[in-house]
Short mmCIF file of C-alpha atoms in Angstrom, two decimals:
data_model
loop_
_atom_site.label_atom_id
_atom_site.label_comp_id
_atom_site.label_asym_id
_atom_site.label_seq_id
_atom_site.Cartn_x
_atom_site.Cartn_y
_atom_site.Cartn_z
CA UNK A 1 8.03 2.61 -15.58
CA UNK A 2 6.40 6.00 -16.03
CA UNK A 3 3.63 5.94 -13.45
CA UNK A 4 1.27 3.94 -11.32
CA UNK A 5 -2.33 3.72 -10.23
CA UNK A 6 -3.03 3.34 -6.55
CA UNK A 7 -3.70 5.18 -3.35
CA UNK A 8 -1.63 7.25 -0.97
CA UNK A 9 -0.72 3.97 0.74
CA UNK A 10 -0.35 1.32 -1.96
CA UNK A 11 0.36 0.57 -5.64
CA UNK A 12 -2.35 -1.25 -7.65
CA UNK A 13 -0.92 -1.18 -11.20
CA UNK A 14 2.20 0.06 -12.96
CA UNK A 15 2.09 2.24 -16.09
CA UNK A 16 4.88 1.17 -18.42
CA UNK A 17 6.89 3.14 -20.95
CA UNK A 18 9.80 2.49 -23.26
CA UNK A 19 12.04 4.50 -25.50
CA UNK A 20 11.44 3.91 -29.22
CA UNK A 21 14.11 3.79 -31.94
CA UNK A 22 14.05 7.60 -32.15
CA UNK A 23 14.74 7.94 -28.42
CA UNK A 24 11.21 9.14 -27.62
CA UNK A 25 9.42 7.84 -24.54
CA UNK A 26 6.12 6.13 -25.33
CA UNK A 27 3.51 4.38 -23.21
CA UNK A 28 3.58 0.63 -23.83
CA UNK A 29 0.88 -0.56 -21.45
CA UNK A 30 0.11 -1.33 -17.85
CA UNK A 31 0.34 -4.30 -15.54
CA UNK A 32 -1.11 -5.16 -12.17
CA UNK A 33 1.63 -5.50 -9.62
CA UNK A 34 1.04 -9.13 -8.56
CA UNK A 35 2.80 -8.30 -5.30
CA UNK A 36 1.89 -8.81 -1.67
CA UNK A 37 0.16 -6.00 0.21
CA UNK A 38 3.34 -5.20 2.13
CA UNK A 39 5.42 -5.09 -1.07
CA UNK A 40 2.87 -2.79 -2.76
CA UNK A 41 2.99 -0.46 0.24
CA UNK A 42 6.79 -0.46 0.22
CA UNK A 43 6.81 0.41 -3.49
CA UNK A 44 4.42 3.29 -2.81
CA UNK A 45 6.84 4.73 -0.26
CA UNK A 46 9.78 4.35 -2.66
CA UNK A 47 7.86 6.05 -5.47
CA UNK A 48 7.23 9.23 -3.45
CA UNK A 49 10.68 10.60 -4.34
CA UNK A 50 10.06 9.95 -8.07
CA UNK A 51 6.60 11.55 -8.35
CA UNK A 52 6.13 14.38 -10.82
CA UNK A 53 3.11 16.57 -11.59
CA UNK A 54 2.77 15.52 -15.25
CA UNK A 55 3.58 12.65 -17.56
CA UNK A 56 7.03 12.40 -19.10
CA UNK A 57 5.61 10.97 -22.33
CA UNK A 58 7.12 12.64 -25.39
CA UNK A 59 4.00 12.90 -27.54
CA UNK A 60 1.42 14.23 -25.09
CA UNK A 61 2.77 14.86 -21.61
CA UNK A 62 -0.61 15.89 -20.21
CA UNK A 63 -2.59 12.87 -21.40
CA UNK A 64 -3.50 10.04 -19.07
CA UNK A 65 -3.79 6.60 -20.66
CA UNK A 66 -7.33 5.42 -21.44
CA UNK A 67 -8.98 3.18 -18.89
CA UNK A 68 -6.92 4.24 -15.91
CA UNK A 69 -8.01 5.85 -12.72
CA UNK A 70 -5.88 8.71 -11.53
CA UNK A 71 -2.32 8.06 -12.69
CA UNK A 72 0.46 9.20 -10.43
CA UNK A 73 3.30 10.02 -12.79
CA UNK A 74 6.91 9.14 -12.03
CA UNK A 75 10.27 10.24 -13.32
CA UNK A 76 11.19 7.31 -15.59
CA UNK A 77 14.09 5.94 -13.55
CA UNK A 78 12.83 2.48 -12.53
CA UNK A 79 13.12 -0.55 -14.81
CA UNK A 80 10.83 -3.53 -14.28
CA UNK A 81 10.77 -7.00 -15.79
CA UNK A 82 7.26 -8.25 -16.51
CA UNK A 83 6.13 -11.83 -17.07
CA UNK A 84 2.92 -11.83 -19.09
CA UNK A 85 0.64 -14.82 -18.78
CA UNK A 86 -2.68 -14.50 -20.60
CA UNK A 87 -4.33 -17.16 -18.43
CA UNK A 88 -3.54 -15.36 -15.17
CA UNK A 89 -1.41 -18.17 -13.76
CA UNK A 90 1.77 -17.52 -11.81
CA UNK A 91 5.04 -17.54 -13.78
CA UNK A 92 7.43 -20.46 -13.19
CA UNK A 93 9.44 -19.91 -10.02
CA UNK A 94 7.03 -17.31 -8.60
#
């Protein structure tokens, strides 16, 4: 995870990144959190220590991804597992 969109109190969406075969960090997309309000607020508090003034993307560290509000960039230290369901339904076991 390389950043998030949200407020000073909560996380709304995560900005995702991954290292390519050459070891360069690239943006791979974004995902809404799908978490409860209290979990989104807890994440926001945990992210404070990881915030950085600019993106850590290799190609263009100053560029914000298209379609986002204000991205709050993070040091890429947190790994997330994402279940993608095109129909918006909850993943099995959720």
